[in-house]
PDB file of C-alpha atoms and ligand atoms in Angstrom:
ATOM      1  CA  MET A   8     123.447  -8.116 -12.810  1.00  0.00           C
ATOM      2  CA  ALA A   9     119.813  -8.975 -12.471  1.00  0.00           C
ATOM      3  CA  ILE A  10     117.798  -7.266 -15.115  1.00  0.00           C
ATOM      4  CA  LYS A  11     114.147  -7.931 -14.435  1.00  0.00           C
ATOM      5  CA  ALA A  12     111.207  -7.856 -16.807  1.00  0.00           C
ATOM      6  CA  VAL A  13     109.296  -4.576 -16.462  1.00  0.00           C
ATOM      7  CA  LEU A  14     105.528  -4.992 -16.178  1.00  0.00           C
ATOM      8  CA  ARG A  15     103.576  -3.109 -18.821  1.00  0.00           C
ATOM      9  CA  MET A  16     100.401  -1.066 -18.529  1.00  0.00           C
ATOM     10  CA  GLY A  17      97.426  -3.381 -18.386  1.00  0.00           C
ATOM     11  CA  ASP A  18      99.027  -5.642 -15.793  1.00  0.00           C
ATOM     12  CA  PRO A  19      96.814  -5.345 -12.683  1.00  0.00           C
ATOM     13  CA  ARG A  20      99.877  -5.455 -10.394  1.00  0.00           C
ATOM     14  CA  LEU A  21     100.744  -1.932 -11.555  1.00  0.00           C
ATOM     15  CA  LEU A  22      97.447  -0.698 -10.090  1.00  0.00           C
ATOM     16  CA  GLU A  23      98.004  -1.974  -6.552  1.00  0.00           C
ATOM     17  CA  ILE A  24      98.964   0.072  -3.497  1.00  0.00           C
ATOM     18  CA  SER A  25     102.413  -1.063  -2.389  1.00  0.00           C
ATOM     19  CA  ALA A  26     103.256  -1.920   1.208  1.00  0.00           C
ATOM     20  CA  ALA A  27     105.721  -0.008   3.393  1.00  0.00           C
ATOM     21  CA  VAL A  28     109.130  -1.566   4.010  1.00  0.00           C
ATOM     22  CA  SER A  29     109.477  -2.464   7.675  1.00  0.00           C
ATOM     23  CA  ASN A  30     112.896  -4.175   7.769  1.00  0.00           C
ATOM     24  CA  PHE A  31     115.961  -2.311   6.543  1.00  0.00           C
ATOM     25  CA  ASP A  32     119.463  -3.514   5.719  1.00  0.00           C
ATOM     26  CA  THR A  33     118.307  -7.037   4.869  1.00  0.00           C
ATOM     27  CA  PRO A  34     119.778  -9.156   2.045  1.00  0.00           C
ATOM     28  CA  GLU A  35     116.348  -9.183   0.368  1.00  0.00           C
ATOM     29  CA  LEU A  36     116.067  -5.391   0.387  1.00  0.00           C
ATOM     30  CA  HIS A  37     119.618  -4.926  -0.916  1.00  0.00           C
ATOM     31  CA  GLN A  38     118.907  -7.437  -3.694  1.00  0.00           C
ATOM     32  CA  LEU A  39     115.695  -5.615  -4.637  1.00  0.00           C
ATOM     33  CA  VAL A  40     117.550  -2.292  -4.831  1.00  0.00           C
ATOM     34  CA  LYS A  41     120.255  -3.855  -6.991  1.00  0.00           C
ATOM     35  CA  ASP A  42     117.650  -5.379  -9.302  1.00  0.00           C
ATOM     36  CA  LEU A  43     115.903  -1.999  -9.627  1.00  0.00           C
ATOM     37  CA  MET A  44     119.175  -0.182 -10.377  1.00  0.00           C
ATOM     38  CA  ASP A  45     120.346  -2.814 -12.882  1.00  0.00           C
ATOM     39  CA  THR A  46     116.981  -2.787 -14.651  1.00  0.00           C
ATOM     40  CA  MET A  47     116.689   1.005 -14.704  1.00  0.00           C
ATOM     41  CA  ARG A  48     120.189   1.358 -16.191  1.00  0.00           C
ATOM     42  CA  ALA A  49     119.722  -1.454 -18.706  1.00  0.00           C
ATOM     43  CA  GLU A  50     116.525   0.208 -19.947  1.00  0.00           C
ATOM     44  CA  ASP A  51     117.990   3.736 -19.755  1.00  0.00           C
ATOM     45  CA  GLY A  52     115.174   4.855 -17.487  1.00  0.00           C
ATOM     46  CA  ALA A  53     115.166   8.014 -15.366  1.00  0.00           C
ATOM     47  CA  GLY A  54     113.614   6.054 -12.526  1.00  0.00           C
ATOM     48  CA  LEU A  55     111.952   2.799 -11.608  1.00  0.00           C
ATOM     49  CA  ALA A  56     109.589   1.703  -8.852  1.00  0.00           C
ATOM     50  CA  ALA A  57     109.484  -1.750  -7.237  1.00  0.00           C
ATOM     51  CA  PRO A  58     105.931  -2.579  -8.421  1.00  0.00           C
ATOM     52  CA  GLN A  59     107.186  -2.223 -12.000  1.00  0.00           C
ATOM     53  CA  ILE A  60     109.252  -5.375 -11.431  1.00  0.00           C
ATOM     54  CA  ALA A  61     106.355  -7.056  -9.629  1.00  0.00           C
ATOM     55  CA  VAL A  62     107.474  -6.303  -6.062  1.00  0.00           C
ATOM     56  CA  GLY A  63     104.737  -4.547  -4.092  1.00  0.00           C
ATOM     57  CA  LEU A  64     106.965  -2.565  -1.755  1.00  0.00           C
ATOM     58  CA  ARG A  65     107.425   1.199  -1.380  1.00  0.00           C
ATOM     59  CA  VAL A  66     110.869   1.391  -2.960  1.00  0.00           C
ATOM     60  CA  VAL A  67     111.857   3.653  -5.859  1.00  0.00           C
ATOM     61  CA  VAL A  68     115.155   4.399  -7.563  1.00  0.00           C
ATOM     62  CA  PHE A  69     115.883   7.346  -9.808  1.00  0.00           C
ATOM     63  CA  GLY A  70     118.646   9.589 -11.030  1.00  0.00           C
ATOM     64  CA  PHE A  71     121.081  10.112 -13.882  1.00  0.00           C
ATOM     65  CA  ASP A  72     123.856  12.422 -15.019  1.00  0.00           C
ATOM     66  CA  GLU A  73     122.353  12.634 -18.460  1.00  0.00           C
ATOM     67  CA  ASN A  74     119.503  10.739 -20.019  1.00  0.00           C
ATOM     68  CA  GLU A  75     118.906   9.987 -23.676  1.00  0.00           C
ATOM     69  CA  ARG A  76     115.146  10.126 -23.166  1.00  0.00           C
ATOM     70  CA  TYR A  77     115.273  13.603 -21.597  1.00  0.00           C
ATOM     71  CA  PRO A  78     118.219  15.361 -23.256  1.00  0.00           C
ATOM     72  CA  ASP A  79     117.368  18.775 -21.811  1.00  0.00           C
ATOM     73  CA  ALA A  80     116.886  17.608 -18.229  1.00  0.00           C
ATOM     74  CA  GLU A  81     119.239  18.770 -15.504  1.00  0.00           C
ATOM     75  CA  PRO A  82     121.078  15.904 -13.717  1.00  0.00           C
ATOM     76  CA  VAL A  83     119.165  14.208 -10.917  1.00  0.00           C
ATOM     77  CA  PRO A  84     121.148  12.592  -8.061  1.00  0.00           C
ATOM     78  CA  GLN A  85     121.232   8.777  -8.082  1.00  0.00           C
ATOM     79  CA  THR A  86     118.862   7.910  -5.269  1.00  0.00           C
ATOM     80  CA  VAL A  87     117.247   4.935  -3.586  1.00  0.00           C
ATOM     81  CA  LEU A  88     114.173   6.136  -1.714  1.00  0.00           C
ATOM     82  CA  ILE A  89     112.156   3.862   0.559  1.00  0.00           C
ATOM     83  CA  ASN A  90     108.776   4.649   2.119  1.00  0.00           C
ATOM     84  CA  PRO A  91     108.786   8.087   0.475  1.00  0.00           C
ATOM     85  CA  LEU A  92     106.696  11.057   1.496  1.00  0.00           C
ATOM     86  CA  ILE A  93     106.214  14.140  -0.641  1.00  0.00           C
ATOM     87  CA  GLU A  94     105.412  17.581   0.715  1.00  0.00           C
ATOM     88  CA  VAL A  95     104.334  20.208  -1.798  1.00  0.00           C
ATOM     89  CA  LEU A  96     106.229  23.465  -1.164  1.00  0.00           C
ATOM     90  CA  ALA A  97     104.526  25.649  -3.767  1.00  0.00           C
ATOM     91  CA  GLU A  98     101.158  25.373  -5.435  1.00  0.00           C
ATOM     92  CA  GLU A  99     102.728  26.131  -8.809  1.00  0.00           C
ATOM     93  CA  ARG A 100     102.582  23.341 -11.382  1.00  0.00           C
ATOM     94  CA  GLU A 101     104.131  22.958 -14.804  1.00  0.00           C
ATOM     95  CA  ASP A 102     103.489  20.782 -17.837  1.00  0.00           C
ATOM     96  CA  GLY A 103     106.204  18.440 -19.071  1.00  0.00           C
ATOM     97  CA  TRP A 104     106.671  15.359 -21.206  1.00  0.00           C
ATOM     98  CA  GLU A 105     106.974  12.017 -19.450  1.00  0.00           C
ATOM     99  CA  GLY A 106     107.569   8.468 -20.474  1.00  0.00           C
ATOM    100  CA  CYS A 107     107.535   5.290 -18.434  1.00  0.00           C
ATOM    101  CA  LEU A 108     109.220   1.914 -18.840  1.00  0.00           C
ATOM    102  CA  SER A 109     105.794   0.373 -18.183  1.00  0.00           C
ATOM    103  CA  VAL A 110     104.307   2.356 -21.088  1.00  0.00           C
ATOM    104  CA  PRO A 111     106.987   1.711 -23.713  1.00  0.00           C
ATOM    105  CA  GLY A 112     107.195   3.758 -26.877  1.00  0.00           C
ATOM    106  CA  LEU A 113     104.820   6.479 -25.717  1.00  0.00           C
ATOM    107  CA  MET A 114     105.092   9.929 -24.178  1.00  0.00           C
ATOM    108  CA  GLY A 115     102.575  12.312 -22.691  1.00  0.00           C
ATOM    109  CA  VAL A 116     102.343  15.733 -21.087  1.00  0.00           C
ATOM    110  CA  VAL A 117     101.649  15.708 -17.361  1.00  0.00           C
ATOM    111  CA  SER A 118     101.172  18.613 -14.969  1.00  0.00           C
ATOM    112  CA  ARG A 119     103.327  18.264 -11.833  1.00  0.00           C
ATOM    113  CA  TYR A 120     104.213  20.391  -8.839  1.00  0.00           C
ATOM    114  CA  THR A 121     107.386  22.349  -9.498  1.00  0.00           C
ATOM    115  CA  HIS A 122     108.766  22.480  -5.956  1.00  0.00           C
ATOM    116  CA  ILE A 123     108.568  19.688  -3.391  1.00  0.00           C
ATOM    117  CA  ARG A 124     110.343  18.301  -0.381  1.00  0.00           C
ATOM    118  CA  TYR A 125     110.702  14.541  -0.268  1.00  0.00           C
ATOM    119  CA  SER A 126     111.733  12.308   2.553  1.00  0.00           C
ATOM    120  CA  GLY A 127     112.180   8.619   3.185  1.00  0.00           C
ATOM    121  CA  TYR A 128     114.956   6.161   3.915  1.00  0.00           C
ATOM    122  CA  ASP A 129     117.919   4.613   2.214  1.00  0.00           C
ATOM    123  CA  PRO A 130     118.340   0.787   2.232  1.00  0.00           C
ATOM    124  CA  PHE A 131     120.181   0.961   5.561  1.00  0.00           C
ATOM    125  CA  GLY A 132     117.321   2.831   7.209  1.00  0.00           C
ATOM    126  CA  LYS A 133     119.107   6.173   7.188  1.00  0.00           C
ATOM    127  CA  PRO A 134     116.698   9.092   6.704  1.00  0.00           C
ATOM    128  CA  ILE A 135     116.804  11.100   3.484  1.00  0.00           C
ATOM    129  CA  GLU A 136     115.291  14.544   3.113  1.00  0.00           C
ATOM    130  CA  ARG A 137     115.688  16.804   0.087  1.00  0.00           C
ATOM    131  CA  GLU A 138     114.084  19.644  -1.732  1.00  0.00           C
ATOM    132  CA  ALA A 139     113.597  19.231  -5.454  1.00  0.00           C
ATOM    133  CA  GLN A 140     112.381  21.424  -8.277  1.00  0.00           C
ATOM    134  CA  HIS A 141     111.329  21.036 -11.890  1.00  0.00           C
ATOM    135  CA  PHE A 142     112.511  17.820 -13.572  1.00  0.00           C
ATOM    136  CA  HIS A 143     113.902  16.320 -10.365  1.00  0.00           C
ATOM    137  CA  ALA A 144     110.570  17.008  -8.632  1.00  0.00           C
ATOM    138  CA  ARG A 145     108.723  15.562 -11.646  1.00  0.00           C
ATOM    139  CA  VAL A 146     110.689  12.301 -11.549  1.00  0.00           C
ATOM    140  CA  VAL A 147     110.014  11.847  -7.831  1.00  0.00           C
ATOM    141  CA  GLN A 148     106.276  12.520  -8.253  1.00  0.00           C
ATOM    142  CA  HIS A 149     106.111  10.067 -11.179  1.00  0.00           C
ATOM    143  CA  GLU A 150     107.959   7.295  -9.319  1.00  0.00           C
ATOM    144  CA  CYS A 151     106.015   7.750  -6.085  1.00  0.00           C
ATOM    145  CA  ASP A 152     102.747   7.562  -8.041  1.00  0.00           C
ATOM    146  CA  HIS A 153     103.703   4.007  -9.004  1.00  0.00           C
ATOM    147  CA  LEU A 154     103.580   3.060  -5.312  1.00  0.00           C
ATOM    148  CA  ASP A 155      99.934   4.088  -5.259  1.00  0.00           C
ATOM    149  CA  GLY A 156      99.099   2.241  -8.462  1.00  0.00           C
ATOM    150  CA  ILE A 157      99.076   5.359 -10.648  1.00  0.00           C
ATOM    151  CA  LEU A 158     100.614   5.444 -14.122  1.00  0.00           C
ATOM    152  CA  TYR A 159     101.251   8.824 -15.765  1.00  0.00           C
ATOM    153  CA  PRO A 160      98.446   8.548 -18.352  1.00  0.00           C
ATOM    154  CA  GLN A 161      96.038   8.600 -15.393  1.00  0.00           C
ATOM    155  CA  GLN A 162      97.432  12.034 -14.481  1.00  0.00           C
ATOM    156  CA  MET A 163      97.050  13.512 -17.960  1.00  0.00           C
ATOM    157  CA  SER A 164      94.421  16.153 -18.651  1.00  0.00           C
ATOM    158  CA  ASP A 165      94.864  16.503 -22.426  1.00  0.00           C
ATOM    159  CA  MET A 166      95.065  13.222 -24.305  1.00  0.00           C
ATOM    160  CA  ARG A 167      95.921  15.117 -27.494  1.00  0.00           C
ATOM    161  CA  ARG A 168      99.402  15.485 -26.007  1.00  0.00           C
ATOM    162  CA  PHE A 169      99.965  11.731 -25.801  1.00  0.00           C
ATOM    163  CA  GLY A 170     101.666   9.790 -28.564  1.00  0.00           C
ATOM    164  CA  PHE A 171     104.417   7.594 -29.840  1.00  0.00           C
ATOM    165  CA  THR A 172     107.927   8.844 -29.101  1.00  0.00           C
ATOM    166  CA  GLU A 173     109.194   8.101 -32.606  1.00  0.00           C
ATOM    167  CA  VAL A 174     106.363  10.163 -34.095  1.00  0.00           C
ATOM    168  CA  LEU A 175     106.711  13.012 -31.605  1.00  0.00           C
ATOM    169  CA  GLN A 176     110.521  13.076 -31.883  1.00  0.00           C
ATOM    170  CA  PRO A 177     111.284  11.900 -35.412  1.00  0.00           C
ATOM    171  CA  GLY A 178     114.883  10.827 -35.736  1.00  0.00           C
ATOM    172  CA  GLY A 179     115.199  10.570 -31.939  1.00  0.00           C
TER     173      GLY A 179
HETATM  174 NI1   NI B1095     107.057   5.067 -14.637  1.00  0.00          NI
END
């Protein structure tokens, strides 16, 4: 296990554009993926991006069967996605609550596309391509934003719907 410290909002490294991975199936890349997975699970996150553990590479992990933070969310397949690309398949967007391990204790409503196709590579360099809708699509958009230095509060349009989780969801 290698649980890494997650950078918090305010750290300038979270605002950088991450670099594409050019070498697959290397010990360093496999270690990074393991660190991301271990950290995401230890923190009960729905996803985690490499820059959140201070690695400026275009690598995200996400997925869960069920998640305490999002009790109503449908399961999202456990995925490692490298050098991701997102294609928007419908202009429709929907509002939904998001949190982020880099913005602990807070939640906010963000508008996201409801239907996307995403592509990229697994750690061995094998291509991945999937369609995703609703919460799955939301998680992918949130994680990929991290690779461009964007945290979800930057995507919010109504700061009245931003607050502390324990106030918004008293009693958990
Ligand atoms: Ni996040």
